[in-house]
């Protein structure tokens, strides 16, 4: 069996890459949780198989994971799988914050985890593991980021190279980092679902799934069914991040402020729906021409996905980690329009909804779930929250045009 080593075996991975790889056949996936043993313990009790509950299609038993290692328990085991010839692809869904980048996209060598790795030489983050593990590897390998970031592969490559440079590590093997666009709406598992399926590790997801990957593999890969291999993923990625995720983040903030709990409720509110549609319109005007023509159909399909009452996607799940997400879901769109001399009333409304959400969370004494949560709470409670919050994500220069 050929192996994929995957960092971050959470719900999204179990609904997306694991589902595709199970369908492809002939491969196993070994998972890596960086710290928490919970997913490993839960899945180990059931032989690492679990139920994927696909809306409108029913239950599917996914049996493709052979083991999950927990980095904090066995760092050496993780490193040796990175350097092993049997591992053909190394992939990751560690969420936006797992890359430890500054708002300008550089590896944040002063952030707690990275600084500590550099000081002690002990890996703890995806970046540290890759740098130390690749140093011992000889066979070519493809590293596949499956997180929602612009240029996710490029960002990961740069972070690993910076880490290697700072710690004088030499990576000798041939390695590529194709960029990829991933898509499948995957809510958190609820107790109701656990009860209905009898599977404590069940994962719910919508029927729709999409994966577009740059054709830049230097090692074998599974024959993933339905995956589009392209020369340049940027148009697909920008469309998805700016239209789907941009509208999603707006729904999360405006919807929570209006006391809704779920995406289908927020999108059912006529005022919120109108702004969400306008966000998709404004975003579509920033896309490369070849994909722009299809934007109307894409937006319509997105609305149908948001309207789906059976998915029960919680707004607060999407609201998390705004200081990472808002950047390329909304700020980049705003900048792209500005450079064309276009105003962005709906995108501005969305950015302001995020700031207002932070202000209200702080006022209610709730911790903001975000790697910069404490700083955000202070900024959002200050005299001029728009300036202070935008400053935190390197976008202070936009404050007056956004607040206009
Ligand atoms: C969501 C995404 O949680 C979020 O921030 O916007 O996870 C979204 O559901 C996926 O990107 C859909 O593919």
Coordinates of C-alpha atoms and ligand atoms in Angstrom, one line a residue:
X1 CA 0.0 0.0 0.0
X2 CA 1.2 3.5 -0.8
X3 CA 0.9 6.0 1.9
X4 CA -0.3 9.6 2.3
X5 CA 0.8 11.2 5.6
X6 CA -1.8 13.8 6.6
X7 CA -1.5 16.5 9.2
X8 CA -4.9 17.5 10.8
X9 CA -7.3 14.6 10.7
X10 CA -10.3 16.8 11.7
X11 CA -13.8 16.9 10.1
X12 CA -12.9 18.7 6.9
X13 CA -10.1 16.2 6.0
X14 CA -12.4 13.3 6.9
X15 CA -15.1 14.7 4.6
X16 CA -12.8 15.7 1.7
X17 CA -9.4 14.2 1.1
X18 CA -10.2 11.0 3.0
X19 CA -13.4 10.5 1.0
X20 CA -11.7 11.1 -2.3
X21 CA -8.8 8.8 -1.4
X22 CA -11.2 6.1 -0.2
X23 CA -12.9 6.3 -3.6
X24 CA -9.6 6.1 -5.4
X25 CA -8.6 2.8 -3.7
X26 CA -5.1 1.4 -3.3
X27 CA -3.9 3.9 -0.7
X28 CA -3.8 4.3 3.0
X29 CA -3.6 7.5 5.0
X30 CA -1.7 7.9 8.2
X31 CA -2.9 10.9 10.2
X32 CA -0.9 13.2 12.4
X33 CA -2.5 15.3 15.2
X34 CA 0.0 17.8 16.4
X35 CA -1.1 17.8 20.1
X36 CA -4.5 16.5 21.0
X37 CA -5.0 12.7 21.3
X38 CA -8.8 13.0 21.0
X39 CA -9.3 12.2 17.3
X40 CA -6.8 9.3 17.5
X41 CA -8.4 7.9 20.6
X42 CA -11.9 8.1 19.2
X43 CA -11.0 6.6 15.8
X44 CA -8.6 3.9 17.3
X45 CA -11.6 2.5 19.2
X46 CA -13.3 1.7 15.9
X47 CA -10.3 0.6 13.8
X48 CA -10.0 4.1 12.3
X49 CA -13.1 3.7 10.1
X50 CA -16.0 6.2 10.5
X51 CA -19.4 7.2 9.0
X52 CA -19.5 10.0 6.6
X53 CA -23.1 11.3 6.5
X54 CA -23.5 12.9 3.1
X55 CA -26.6 15.1 2.9
X56 CA -29.2 13.8 0.5
X57 CA -27.1 10.7 -0.2
X58 CA -27.0 8.9 3.2
X59 CA -24.3 7.2 5.1
X60 CA -20.9 6.0 3.7
X61 CA -18.4 4.0 5.7
X62 CA -14.9 5.4 5.1
X63 CA -12.1 3.0 5.8
X64 CA -8.9 4.5 4.5
X65 CA -6.9 5.6 7.6
X66 CA -4.5 3.0 9.0
X67 CA -3.3 4.9 12.1
X68 CA -3.0 8.3 13.6
X69 CA 0.1 9.5 15.4
X70 CA 0.1 12.3 18.0
X71 CA 3.1 14.6 17.5
X72 CA 3.5 15.5 21.2
X73 CA 3.6 11.8 22.1
X74 CA 5.8 10.5 19.3
X75 CA 7.6 13.2 17.4
X76 CA 10.2 10.7 16.2
X77 CA 7.5 8.5 14.7
X78 CA 6.1 11.5 12.7
X79 CA 9.6 12.5 11.5
X80 CA 10.4 9.0 10.3
X81 CA 7.2 8.8 8.3
X82 CA 8.0 12.2 6.6
X83 CA 11.4 10.8 5.6
X84 CA 10.2 7.3 4.6
X85 CA 10.1 6.4 0.9
X86 CA 6.7 4.7 1.4
X87 CA 5.2 8.1 2.1
X88 CA 4.4 9.5 -1.4
X89 CA 2.3 12.5 -0.5
X90 CA 2.3 14.7 2.6
X91 CA -0.9 16.7 3.0
X92 CA -2.3 19.1 5.5
X93 CA -5.5 20.6 6.8
X94 CA -4.3 22.5 9.8
X95 CA -6.5 25.6 9.3
X96 CA -5.3 29.1 8.4
X97 CA -3.6 29.7 11.8
X98 CA -1.6 26.4 11.6
X99 CA 0.8 28.2 9.1
X100 CA 1.9 30.8 11.7
X101 CA 2.2 33.5 9.1
X102 CA 2.2 37.3 9.7
X103 CA -0.5 39.3 8.0
X104 CA 2.0 39.9 5.1
X105 CA 2.4 36.2 4.6
X106 CA 5.9 35.7 6.1
X107 CA 6.6 32.9 8.6
X108 CA 6.1 34.5 12.1
X109 CA 9.4 33.4 13.6
X110 CA 8.5 35.3 16.8
X111 CA 5.2 33.5 17.3
X112 CA 5.3 31.2 20.4
X113 CA 5.3 27.8 18.7
X114 CA 7.8 28.6 15.9
X115 CA 10.1 30.6 18.2
X116 CA 10.2 27.7 20.6
X117 CA 10.9 25.1 17.9
X118 CA 13.7 27.2 16.6
X119 CA 15.2 27.5 20.1
X120 CA 14.8 23.9 21.2
X121 CA 15.1 22.1 17.8
X122 CA 11.9 20.1 18.8
X123 CA 9.2 20.1 16.2
X124 CA 5.7 21.1 17.3
X125 CA 4.0 22.8 14.2
X126 CA 3.4 21.5 10.7
X127 CA 6.2 23.8 9.5
X128 CA 8.7 22.5 12.0
X129 CA 7.9 18.9 11.3
X130 CA 8.2 19.3 7.6
X131 CA 11.5 21.1 7.8
X132 CA 13.1 18.7 10.2
X133 CA 11.6 15.6 8.5
X134 CA 12.5 16.7 4.9
X135 CA 16.1 17.2 6.0
X136 CA 16.3 13.4 6.5
X137 CA 14.5 12.5 3.3
X138 CA 16.0 11.5 0.0
X139 CA 13.1 10.4 -2.3
X140 CA 11.1 13.1 -4.1
X141 CA 7.8 14.0 -2.4
X142 CA 4.8 16.2 -3.0
X143 CA 3.4 18.3 -0.2
X144 CA -0.2 19.2 -0.6
X145 CA -1.9 22.0 1.4
X146 CA -5.6 21.6 1.6
X147 CA -6.3 24.7 3.6
X148 CA -8.3 27.7 2.6
X149 CA -5.5 30.2 1.9
X150 CA -4.6 32.1 -1.3
X151 CA -1.6 30.3 -2.9
X152 CA -1.7 27.7 -0.1
X153 CA 1.1 25.6 -1.5
X154 CA 3.3 28.6 -2.2
X155 CA 2.7 29.9 1.3
X156 CA 3.6 26.5 2.8
X157 CA 6.8 26.2 0.7
X158 CA 7.9 29.7 1.8
X159 CA 7.2 29.0 5.4
X160 CA 9.2 25.7 5.4
X161 CA 12.1 27.4 3.5
X162 CA 12.2 30.2 6.0
X163 CA 12.2 27.8 8.9
X164 CA 15.0 25.7 7.3
X165 CA 17.0 28.9 6.8
X166 CA 16.6 30.1 10.3
X167 CA 17.6 26.7 11.7
X168 CA 20.4 26.0 9.2
X169 CA 18.6 22.9 7.9
X170 CA 19.4 21.6 4.4
X171 CA 16.6 20.0 2.4
X172 CA 18.1 17.8 -0.3
X173 CA 15.2 15.9 -1.7
X174 CA 13.1 17.1 -4.6
X175 CA 9.9 18.5 -3.2
X176 CA 6.9 20.4 -4.7
X177 CA 4.0 22.2 -3.1
X178 CA 1.2 22.4 -5.6
X179 CA -1.5 25.0 -4.9
X180 CA -5.0 23.6 -4.5
X181 CA -8.6 24.7 -4.1
X182 CA -10.7 22.5 -1.8
X183 CA -14.4 22.7 -1.3
X184 CA -17.0 20.9 0.8
X185 CA -19.2 22.4 3.5
X186 CA -18.5 20.3 6.6
X187 CA -20.2 21.3 9.8
X188 CA -19.1 20.2 13.3
X189 CA -20.4 16.8 14.5
X190 CA -23.4 17.1 16.9
X191 CA -24.6 14.8 19.6
X192 CA -27.8 14.2 17.6
X193 CA -25.7 12.9 14.7
X194 CA -23.6 10.7 17.0
X195 CA -26.8 9.3 18.4
X196 CA -28.5 8.8 15.0
X197 CA -25.5 7.0 13.4
X198 CA -24.3 5.2 16.5
X199 CA -20.9 6.5 15.6
X200 CA -19.2 8.9 17.9
X201 CA -16.7 9.9 15.2
X202 CA -19.3 10.5 12.4
X203 CA -18.8 13.5 10.1
X204 CA -21.6 15.4 8.4
X205 CA -21.2 17.1 5.0
X206 CA -23.0 18.4 2.0
X207 CA -23.2 16.3 -1.2
X208 CA -21.2 18.8 -3.2
X209 CA -17.4 18.3 -3.3
X210 CA -14.7 19.9 -5.4
X211 CA -10.9 19.7 -5.6
X212 CA -8.7 21.5 -8.1
X213 CA -5.0 20.9 -7.9
X214 CA -2.0 22.2 -9.7
X215 CA -0.5 19.4 -11.8
X216 CA 2.9 19.5 -10.0
X217 CA 3.5 16.1 -8.5
X218 CA 7.0 14.7 -8.2
X219 CA 5.8 11.5 -6.6
X220 CA 3.0 9.0 -7.1
X221 CA -0.5 10.1 -6.2
X222 CA -3.9 8.3 -5.9
X223 CA -6.2 8.5 -8.9
X224 CA -8.6 10.7 -7.1
X225 CA -12.0 10.6 -9.0
X226 CA -13.4 13.9 -10.2
X227 CA -10.3 16.0 -9.3
X228 CA -9.4 18.6 -11.8
X229 CA -5.6 18.9 -12.4
X230 CA -4.7 22.3 -13.9
X231 CA -1.7 24.4 -14.7
X232 CA -2.8 27.3 -12.5
X233 CA -5.2 27.0 -9.7
X234 CA -5.4 30.8 -8.9
X235 CA -8.7 31.5 -10.8
X236 CA -10.5 28.7 -9.1
X237 CA -9.1 29.5 -5.8
X238 CA -9.8 33.2 -6.0
X239 CA -13.4 32.5 -7.1
X240 CA -14.0 30.1 -4.2
X241 CA -12.3 32.2 -1.5
X242 CA -13.7 35.5 -2.5
X243 CA -17.2 34.4 -3.4
X244 CA -18.0 31.4 -1.2
X245 CA -15.8 32.2 1.8
X246 CA -16.2 35.9 1.5
X247 CA -20.0 35.6 1.6
X248 CA -19.7 32.9 4.4
X249 CA -17.7 35.2 6.6
X250 CA -20.2 38.0 6.1
X251 CA -23.1 35.7 7.0
X252 CA -21.3 34.5 10.1
X253 CA -20.8 38.1 11.4
X254 CA -24.0 39.8 10.3
X255 CA -26.0 36.7 11.1
X256 CA -24.6 36.3 14.6
X257 CA -25.2 40.0 15.2
X258 CA -28.8 39.5 14.1
X259 CA -29.1 36.5 16.5
X260 CA -29.2 33.7 14.0
X261 CA -27.4 30.4 14.6
X262 CA -27.1 28.8 11.2
X263 CA -26.1 29.7 7.7
X264 CA -29.5 28.8 6.2
X265 CA -31.2 31.1 8.7
X266 CA -28.9 34.1 8.0
X267 CA -29.2 33.7 4.2
X268 CA -33.0 33.5 4.6
X269 CA -33.0 37.1 6.0
X270 CA -33.8 39.3 2.9
X271 CA -31.5 42.2 4.0
X272 CA -28.6 39.9 4.7
X273 CA -29.2 37.9 1.5
X274 CA -29.1 41.0 -0.6
X275 CA -25.7 42.0 0.8
X276 CA -24.3 38.5 0.5
X277 CA -25.4 38.5 -3.2
X278 CA -23.7 41.9 -3.7
X279 CA -20.5 40.6 -2.1
X280 CA -20.5 37.8 -4.6
X281 CA -21.0 40.3 -7.4
X282 CA -18.3 42.6 -6.1
X283 CA -15.9 39.6 -5.7
X284 CA -16.7 38.3 -9.2
X285 CA -15.5 41.5 -10.8
X286 CA -12.0 40.9 -9.4
X287 CA -11.7 37.5 -11.0
X288 CA -9.6 36.6 -14.0
X289 CA -11.7 37.0 -17.2
X290 CA -11.8 33.3 -18.1
X291 CA -13.7 32.5 -14.9
X292 CA -15.7 35.6 -14.6
X293 CA -18.2 34.6 -17.3
X294 CA -19.3 31.7 -15.1
X295 CA -19.6 33.8 -12.0
X296 CA -23.4 34.2 -12.2
X297 CA -24.0 30.5 -12.4
X298 CA -21.5 29.9 -9.6
X299 CA -23.2 32.5 -7.3
X300 CA -26.6 30.9 -7.9
X301 CA -25.2 27.5 -7.0
X302 CA -23.7 29.0 -3.8
X303 CA -27.0 30.4 -2.8
X304 CA -28.6 27.0 -3.1
X305 CA -25.8 25.5 -1.0
X306 CA -26.2 28.2 1.7
X307 CA -30.0 27.7 1.6
X308 CA -29.7 24.0 2.3
X309 CA -31.6 23.5 5.6
X310 CA -30.3 20.1 6.2
X311 CA -26.6 21.0 6.6
X312 CA -27.0 23.0 9.8
X313 CA -23.8 24.9 9.5
X314 CA -23.2 27.0 12.6
X315 CA -22.4 30.6 12.0
X316 CA -20.0 30.6 15.0
X317 CA -17.9 27.9 13.4
X318 CA -17.3 30.2 10.5
X319 CA -16.9 33.3 12.6
X320 CA -13.7 31.8 14.3
X321 CA -10.2 33.0 13.4
X322 CA -11.4 36.2 11.5
X323 CA -8.0 37.9 11.8
X324 CA -6.7 35.1 9.5
X325 CA -9.7 34.7 7.2
X326 CA -10.9 38.2 6.6
X327 CA -7.6 39.1 4.9
X328 CA -8.0 37.0 1.8
X329 CA -11.8 36.6 1.9
X330 CA -12.6 40.3 2.0
X331 CA -9.6 42.7 2.3
X332 CA -7.8 41.3 -0.8
X333 CA -11.1 41.7 -2.7
X334 CA -11.4 45.3 -1.5
X335 CA -7.8 46.0 -2.5
X336 CA -8.3 44.4 -5.9
X337 CA -11.3 46.6 -6.6
X338 CA -9.6 49.7 -5.2
X339 CA -6.8 49.2 -7.7
X340 CA -9.3 49.2 -10.5
X341 CA -10.9 52.4 -9.1
X342 CA -14.0 50.5 -8.0
X343 CA -15.9 51.1 -4.7
X344 CA -16.9 48.1 -2.5
X345 CA -20.0 48.9 -0.5
X346 CA -20.9 45.3 0.2
X347 CA -17.3 44.1 1.0
X348 CA -17.0 47.1 3.4
X349 CA -20.3 46.2 5.1
X350 CA -18.8 42.7 5.6
X351 CA -15.5 44.0 7.1
X352 CA -17.4 46.3 9.4
X353 CA -19.7 43.4 10.4
X354 CA -16.6 41.5 11.5
X355 CA -15.3 44.5 13.5
X356 CA -18.7 45.1 15.1
X357 CA -18.9 41.3 16.0
X358 CA -15.5 41.7 17.8
X359 CA -16.7 44.8 19.6
X360 CA -19.9 43.1 20.8
X361 CA -18.1 39.9 21.8
X362 CA -15.6 41.9 23.9
X363 CA -18.5 44.0 25.4
X364 CA -20.3 40.8 26.4
X365 CA -17.1 39.5 28.0
X366 CA -16.8 36.5 25.7
X367 CA -13.3 35.5 24.5
X368 CA -12.9 36.0 20.8
X369 CA -12.0 32.7 19.2
X370 CA -9.0 33.8 17.2
X371 CA -5.2 33.4 17.5
X372 CA -5.1 37.2 18.0
X373 CA -8.3 37.1 20.2
X374 CA -6.9 39.2 23.1
X375 CA -5.5 41.9 20.9
X376 CA -8.7 42.0 18.9
X377 CA -10.8 42.4 22.0
X378 CA -8.7 45.4 23.0
X379 CA -8.7 46.9 19.5
X380 CA -12.4 46.4 19.1
X381 CA -13.2 48.1 22.4
X382 CA -11.0 51.1 21.7
X383 CA -12.2 54.6 20.7
X384 CA -11.7 53.9 17.0
X385 CA -12.3 50.2 16.5
X386 CA -12.1 50.3 12.7
X387 CA -8.6 51.8 12.6
X388 CA -7.4 49.7 15.6
X389 CA -8.7 46.3 14.3
X390 CA -7.5 46.9 10.7
X391 CA -4.1 47.9 12.0
X392 CA -3.8 44.4 13.6
X393 CA -4.2 42.8 10.2
X394 CA -2.0 45.2 8.3
X395 CA -4.8 47.0 6.6
X396 CA -4.9 50.3 8.5
X397 CA -4.4 52.2 5.2
X398 CA -7.9 51.1 4.2
X399 CA -9.7 52.3 7.3
X400 CA -11.1 55.6 5.9
X401 CA -12.3 54.1 2.6
X402 CA -14.0 51.1 4.4
X403 CA -15.7 53.3 7.0
X404 CA -16.9 55.8 4.4
Ligands
LIG1 C1 -16.1 28.2 6.2 C2 -15.4 27.1 5.3 O1 -15.5 27.7 8.4 C3 -15.4 28.5 7.5 O2 -14.7 29.5 7.6 O3 -16.2 29.4 5.4 O4 -14.9 26.1 6.1 C4 -16.3 26.6 4.2 O5 -17.4 25.9 4.7 C5 -15.5 25.7 3.3 O6 -14.4 26.4 2.8 C6 -16.3 25.2 2.2 O7 -15.5 24.5 1.3

